[in-house]
mmCIF file of C-alpha atoms in Angstrom:
data_model
loop_
_atom_site.group_PDB
_atom_site.id
_atom_site.type_symbol
_atom_site.label_atom_id
_atom_site.label_comp_id
_atom_site.label_asym_id
_atom_site.label_seq_id
_atom_site.Cartn_x
_atom_site.Cartn_y
_atom_site.Cartn_z
ATOM 1 C CA SER A 173 -23.612 92.732 99.950
ATOM 2 C CA GLN A 174 -26.299 91.754 97.507
ATOM 3 C CA GLU A 175 -30.015 91.936 98.494
ATOM 4 C CA LEU A 176 -30.412 88.430 97.129
ATOM 5 C CA GLU A 177 -27.859 85.888 98.003
ATOM 6 C CA GLN A 178 -27.627 82.514 96.270
ATOM 7 C CA SER A 179 -25.611 79.581 97.553
ATOM 8 C CA PRO A 180 -23.676 77.675 96.500
ATOM 9 C CA GLN A 181 -22.293 79.799 93.683
ATOM 10 C CA SER A 182 -21.253 76.625 91.846
ATOM 11 C CA LEU A 183 -21.952 72.986 92.215
ATOM 12 C CA ILE A 184 -20.789 69.833 90.674
ATOM 13 C CA VAL A 185 -22.804 66.636 91.356
ATOM 14 C CA GLN A 186 -22.777 63.048 90.077
ATOM 15 C CA GLU A 187 -25.753 62.063 88.045
ATOM 16 C CA GLY A 188 -28.437 60.586 90.215
ATOM 17 C CA LYS A 189 -27.583 62.689 93.239
ATOM 18 C CA ASN A 190 -29.924 65.159 94.827
ATOM 19 C CA LEU A 191 -29.037 68.766 95.378
ATOM 20 C CA THR A 192 -30.391 71.907 96.955
ATOM 21 C CA ILE A 193 -29.809 75.587 96.010
ATOM 22 C CA ASN A 194 -30.688 78.349 98.392
ATOM 23 C CA CYS A 195 -31.824 81.894 97.877
ATOM 24 C CA THR A 196 -31.723 84.213 100.926
ATOM 25 C CA SER A 197 -33.098 87.754 100.941
ATOM 26 C CA SER A 198 -32.328 90.554 103.387
ATOM 27 C CA LYS A 199 -35.960 91.763 102.840
ATOM 28 C CA THR A 200 -39.437 90.146 102.819
ATOM 29 C CA LEU A 201 -40.047 88.304 99.502
ATOM 30 C CA TYR A 202 -43.237 89.421 97.933
ATOM 31 C CA GLY A 203 -42.796 87.023 95.019
ATOM 32 C CA LEU A 204 -40.036 84.617 94.273
ATOM 33 C CA TYR A 205 -39.324 83.301 90.771
ATOM 34 C CA TRP A 206 -36.730 80.453 89.830
ATOM 35 C CA TYR A 207 -35.387 80.525 86.393
ATOM 36 C CA LYS A 208 -32.721 78.294 84.545
ATOM 37 C CA GLN A 209 -30.382 79.755 82.010
ATOM 38 C CA LYS A 210 -28.046 77.974 79.721
ATOM 39 C CA TYR A 211 -24.712 79.788 79.155
ATOM 40 C CA GLY A 212 -25.369 83.024 77.199
ATOM 41 C CA GLU A 213 -28.930 82.339 76.550
ATOM 42 C CA GLY A 214 -32.422 83.568 77.859
ATOM 43 C CA LEU A 215 -34.075 82.548 81.148
ATOM 44 C CA ILE A 216 -36.400 79.667 81.188
ATOM 45 C CA PHE A 217 -39.129 79.930 83.815
ATOM 46 C CA LEU A 218 -39.381 77.136 86.341
ATOM 47 C CA MET A 219 -41.614 78.265 89.200
ATOM 48 C CA MET A 220 -43.242 81.237 91.007
ATOM 49 C CA LEU A 221 -43.928 81.249 94.746
ATOM 50 C CA GLN A 222 -45.880 83.980 96.563
ATOM 51 C CA LYS A 223 -47.178 82.595 99.813
ATOM 52 C CA GLY A 224 -45.175 81.823 102.871
ATOM 53 C CA GLY A 225 -44.878 78.019 103.195
ATOM 54 C CA GLU A 226 -45.698 77.500 99.538
ATOM 55 C CA GLU A 227 -44.229 74.538 97.784
ATOM 56 C CA LYS A 228 -44.394 73.726 94.114
ATOM 57 C CA SER A 229 -42.959 70.750 92.084
ATOM 58 C CA HIS A 230 -42.444 70.246 88.401
ATOM 59 C CA GLU A 231 -40.983 66.830 87.264
ATOM 60 C CA LYS A 232 -37.977 66.384 89.603
ATOM 61 C CA ILE A 233 -37.635 69.962 90.727
ATOM 62 C CA THR A 234 -39.331 71.384 93.980
ATOM 63 C CA ALA A 235 -39.187 74.912 95.191
ATOM 64 C CA LYS A 236 -40.315 76.118 98.618
ATOM 65 C CA LEU A 237 -40.774 79.662 100.152
ATOM 66 C CA ASP A 238 -40.203 79.646 103.881
ATOM 67 C CA GLU A 239 -42.851 80.791 106.339
ATOM 68 C CA LYS A 240 -41.065 84.042 107.140
ATOM 69 C CA LYS A 241 -40.852 84.698 103.417
ATOM 70 C CA GLN A 242 -37.185 85.518 103.407
ATOM 71 C CA GLN A 243 -35.689 82.317 101.903
ATOM 72 C CA SER A 244 -36.462 80.014 99.231
ATOM 73 C CA SER A 245 -34.776 76.583 98.245
ATOM 74 C CA LEU A 246 -34.767 74.670 95.044
ATOM 75 C CA HIS A 247 -34.311 71.001 95.324
ATOM 76 C CA ILE A 248 -33.515 68.611 92.434
ATOM 77 C CA THR A 249 -34.083 64.946 92.819
ATOM 78 C CA ALA A 250 -32.031 62.321 91.028
ATOM 79 C CA SER A 251 -30.005 64.926 88.947
ATOM 80 C CA GLN A 252 -29.525 64.366 85.197
ATOM 81 C CA PRO A 253 -27.116 66.014 82.730
ATOM 82 C CA SER A 254 -30.127 67.986 81.336
ATOM 83 C CA HIS A 255 -30.313 69.822 84.700
ATOM 84 C CA ALA A 256 -27.022 71.388 84.127
ATOM 85 C CA GLY A 257 -27.053 75.184 83.700
ATOM 86 C CA ILE A 258 -27.311 78.356 85.811
ATOM 87 C CA TYR A 259 -30.205 78.599 88.245
ATOM 88 C CA LEU A 260 -31.357 82.154 89.095
ATOM 89 C CA CYS A 261 -33.646 83.282 91.865
ATOM 90 C CA GLY A 262 -35.503 86.577 91.130
ATOM 91 C CA ALA A 263 -37.641 88.316 93.672
ATOM 92 C CA VAL A 264 -39.981 91.192 94.240
ATOM 93 C CA LEU A 265 -38.561 92.922 97.266
ATOM 94 C CA LEU A 266 -40.902 95.910 97.473
ATOM 95 C CA TYR A 267 -44.615 95.592 98.417
ATOM 96 C CA ASN A 268 -46.743 96.465 95.271
ATOM 97 C CA ALA A 269 -43.639 96.880 93.129
ATOM 98 C CA GLY A 270 -44.201 94.072 90.684
ATOM 99 C CA ASN A 271 -42.357 96.117 88.244
ATOM 100 C CA MET A 272 -38.831 95.127 89.248
ATOM 101 C CA LEU A 273 -37.195 91.781 89.800
ATOM 102 C CA THR A 274 -33.996 91.669 91.841
ATOM 103 C CA PHE A 275 -31.779 88.566 90.963
ATOM 104 C CA GLY A 276 -29.298 86.698 92.799
ATOM 105 C CA GLY A 277 -25.852 85.976 91.292
ATOM 106 C CA GLY A 278 -26.886 82.526 90.141
ATOM 107 C CA THR A 279 -25.779 79.067 90.933
ATOM 108 C CA ARG A 280 -23.817 77.206 88.148
ATOM 109 C CA LEU A 281 -24.773 73.428 88.240
ATOM 110 C CA MET A 282 -22.730 70.778 86.402
ATOM 111 C CA VAL A 283 -24.002 67.208 86.422
ATOM 112 C CA LYS A 284 -21.358 64.578 85.751
ATOM 113 C CA PRO A 285 -22.585 61.439 83.936
ATOM 114 C CA GLU B 174 -48.838 81.761 71.465
ATOM 115 C CA THR B 175 -45.533 83.274 70.559
ATOM 116 C CA GLY B 176 -42.980 83.947 73.218
ATOM 117 C CA VAL B 177 -40.687 86.977 73.595
ATOM 118 C CA THR B 178 -38.613 87.699 70.515
ATOM 119 C CA GLN B 179 -35.484 89.940 70.682
ATOM 120 C CA SER B 180 -33.300 91.391 67.907
ATOM 121 C CA PRO B 181 -30.691 91.258 66.914
ATOM 122 C CA THR B 182 -29.027 88.330 68.742
ATOM 123 C CA HIS B 183 -25.476 89.543 68.649
ATOM 124 C CA LEU B 184 -24.141 93.043 67.947
ATOM 125 C CA ILE B 185 -20.657 94.633 68.004
ATOM 126 C CA LYS B 186 -20.390 98.406 68.412
ATOM 127 C CA THR B 187 -17.529 100.752 68.903
ATOM 128 C CA ARG B 188 -17.219 102.926 72.092
ATOM 129 C CA GLY B 189 -19.048 106.180 71.829
ATOM 130 C CA GLN B 190 -21.700 104.875 69.274
ATOM 131 C CA GLN B 191 -25.391 104.454 69.837
ATOM 132 C CA VAL B 192 -27.391 101.233 69.722
ATOM 133 C CA THR B 193 -31.070 100.163 69.582
ATOM 134 C CA LEU B 194 -32.168 96.748 70.787
ATOM 135 C CA ARG B 195 -35.783 95.590 69.947
ATOM 136 C CA CYS B 196 -38.203 93.366 71.860
ATOM 137 C CA SER B 197 -41.537 91.967 70.751
ATOM 138 C CA SER B 198 -43.611 91.016 73.890
ATOM 139 C CA GLN B 199 -45.555 87.725 74.303
ATOM 140 C CA SER B 200 -49.139 87.675 72.900
ATOM 141 C CA GLY B 201 -51.464 89.121 75.651
ATOM 142 C CA HIS B 202 -48.638 90.798 77.714
ATOM 143 C CA ASN B 203 -48.801 94.487 78.187
ATOM 144 C CA THR B 204 -45.617 95.208 80.238
ATOM 145 C CA VAL B 205 -42.028 95.062 79.115
ATOM 146 C CA SER B 206 -38.859 95.034 81.263
ATOM 147 C CA TRP B 207 -35.294 95.330 80.269
ATOM 148 C CA TYR B 208 -32.282 93.660 82.162
ATOM 149 C CA GLN B 209 -28.622 93.789 81.747
ATOM 150 C CA GLN B 210 -26.668 90.721 82.492
ATOM 151 C CA ALA B 211 -22.852 91.056 82.751
ATOM 152 C CA LEU B 212 -20.750 87.936 82.372
ATOM 153 C CA GLY B 213 -20.980 85.613 85.413
ATOM 154 C CA GLN B 214 -23.556 87.868 87.104
ATOM 155 C CA GLY B 215 -27.342 87.864 87.581
ATOM 156 C CA PRO B 216 -29.550 90.244 85.535
ATOM 157 C CA GLN B 217 -29.817 93.717 86.664
ATOM 158 C CA PHE B 218 -33.172 95.660 86.160
ATOM 159 C CA ILE B 219 -32.849 98.601 83.822
ATOM 160 C CA PHE B 220 -36.411 99.840 83.439
ATOM 161 C CA GLN B 221 -39.972 98.644 82.767
ATOM 162 C CA TYR B 222 -42.671 99.999 80.445
ATOM 163 C CA TYR B 223 -46.466 99.763 80.930
ATOM 164 C CA ARG B 224 -49.001 101.110 78.517
ATOM 165 C CA GLU B 225 -46.176 103.113 76.753
ATOM 166 C CA GLU B 226 -45.008 104.806 79.985
ATOM 167 C CA GLU B 227 -41.937 104.118 82.011
ATOM 168 C CA ASN B 228 -43.101 102.942 85.462
ATOM 169 C CA GLY B 229 -39.973 101.770 87.082
ATOM 170 C CA ARG B 230 -36.180 102.264 86.652
ATOM 171 C CA GLY B 231 -33.083 100.700 88.144
ATOM 172 C CA ASN B 232 -29.705 102.293 88.850
ATOM 173 C CA PHE B 233 -28.857 103.079 85.359
ATOM 174 C CA PRO B 234 -27.765 106.407 83.696
ATOM 175 C CA PRO B 235 -30.048 108.507 81.517
ATOM 176 C CA ARG B 236 -28.243 107.380 78.319
ATOM 177 C CA PHE B 237 -30.202 104.172 78.814
ATOM 178 C CA SER B 238 -33.532 104.990 77.459
ATOM 179 C CA GLY B 239 -36.502 103.129 76.041
ATOM 180 C CA LEU B 240 -39.843 103.132 74.270
ATOM 181 C CA GLN B 241 -42.979 101.083 74.192
ATOM 182 C CA PHE B 242 -45.202 100.961 71.334
ATOM 183 C CA PRO B 243 -49.018 100.601 71.016
ATOM 184 C CA ASN B 244 -48.578 96.954 70.214
ATOM 185 C CA TYR B 245 -46.531 96.488 73.318
ATOM 186 C CA SER B 246 -43.263 95.886 71.628
ATOM 187 C CA SER B 247 -40.264 97.879 73.071
ATOM 188 C CA GLU B 248 -37.004 99.244 72.222
ATOM 189 C CA LEU B 249 -33.998 99.786 74.481
ATOM 190 C CA ASN B 250 -31.631 102.544 73.367
ATOM 191 C CA VAL B 251 -28.108 103.225 74.667
ATOM 192 C CA ASN B 252 -26.113 106.328 73.832
ATOM 193 C CA ALA B 253 -22.477 106.910 74.106
ATOM 194 C CA LEU B 254 -21.588 103.481 74.502
ATOM 195 C CA GLU B 255 -18.908 102.358 77.074
ATOM 196 C CA LEU B 256 -16.861 99.208 77.296
ATOM 197 C CA ASP B 257 -18.696 98.269 80.532
ATOM 198 C CA ASP B 258 -21.991 98.111 78.458
ATOM 199 C CA SER B 259 -20.867 94.894 76.913
ATOM 200 C CA ALA B 260 -23.475 92.314 78.304
ATOM 201 C CA LEU B 261 -26.461 90.197 77.538
ATOM 202 C CA TYR B 262 -29.597 92.379 77.375
ATOM 203 C CA LEU B 263 -32.675 90.478 78.286
ATOM 204 C CA CYS B 264 -36.241 91.652 77.672
ATOM 205 C CA ALA B 265 -39.113 90.193 79.719
ATOM 206 C CA SER B 266 -42.803 90.656 79.090
ATOM 207 C CA SER B 267 -45.562 90.230 81.616
ATOM 208 C CA TRP B 268 -49.186 91.027 82.274
ATOM 209 C CA THR B 269 -50.020 93.897 84.753
ATOM 210 C CA GLY B 270 -46.439 94.497 85.932
ATOM 211 C CA GLY B 271 -45.530 90.760 86.616
ATOM 212 C CA LEU B 272 -48.246 89.751 89.017
ATOM 213 C CA TYR B 273 -48.577 86.503 87.066
ATOM 214 C CA GLY B 274 -44.908 86.088 86.052
ATOM 215 C CA TYR B 275 -42.411 87.131 83.561
ATOM 216 C CA THR B 276 -41.431 85.519 80.224
ATOM 217 C CA PHE B 277 -37.861 86.233 79.100
ATOM 218 C CA GLY B 278 -36.541 86.410 75.507
ATOM 219 C CA SER B 279 -33.256 84.949 74.467
ATOM 220 C CA GLY B 280 -31.379 88.189 74.788
ATOM 221 C CA THR B 281 -29.106 90.340 72.657
ATOM 222 C CA ARG B 282 -25.325 89.870 73.275
ATOM 223 C CA LEU B 283 -23.807 93.308 72.862
ATOM 224 C CA THR B 284 -20.063 93.710 72.648
ATOM 225 C CA VAL B 285 -18.550 97.210 72.762
ATOM 226 C CA VAL B 286 -14.951 97.508 71.578
#
């Protein structure tokens, strides 16, 4: 099994609906990054979380890192077609090893107008 | 402030050939990481360069090698190309090994035939 599991793998929602994507690790997360990727393109940075219990928001997207630092969630409020894409969580899984990000398999989001 | 620039954007090579991919890091960043992303999967860490030295490597064979130059730009070299090397290759730059986040380029799409 992968060290970093994302769920769901794919998601189709109606425009205006809320949704949540989860990222679960088998190890302690020493840094958690959320990125968005359009098909075949580079990664666009969304948010970085480092402290247990931390929560950050940007426009309609909120990310949280749980207290035990082994799970993160990304929540989108009132989804829009522009939110469609692949959401990737990337994590630093080794203490003091900021030189390697382990990624989940991605969540493919489609927003129906 | 310029972002991360990768070249070329697309490349087609024949099995057994060698390829060099290039990356210009974001201004002010001294660390470059390379990732391989196969279709439908999350990126996999290849290696990282800091101050022209490799300081972290993922589970990739020695035919994957790299360089970092004094201006912090980087090259990824792959020898003896195999069909499974077909993927999107992503470069990410950061400051001090990623403590303050990673900026990704748009990637190079390599197809091996």
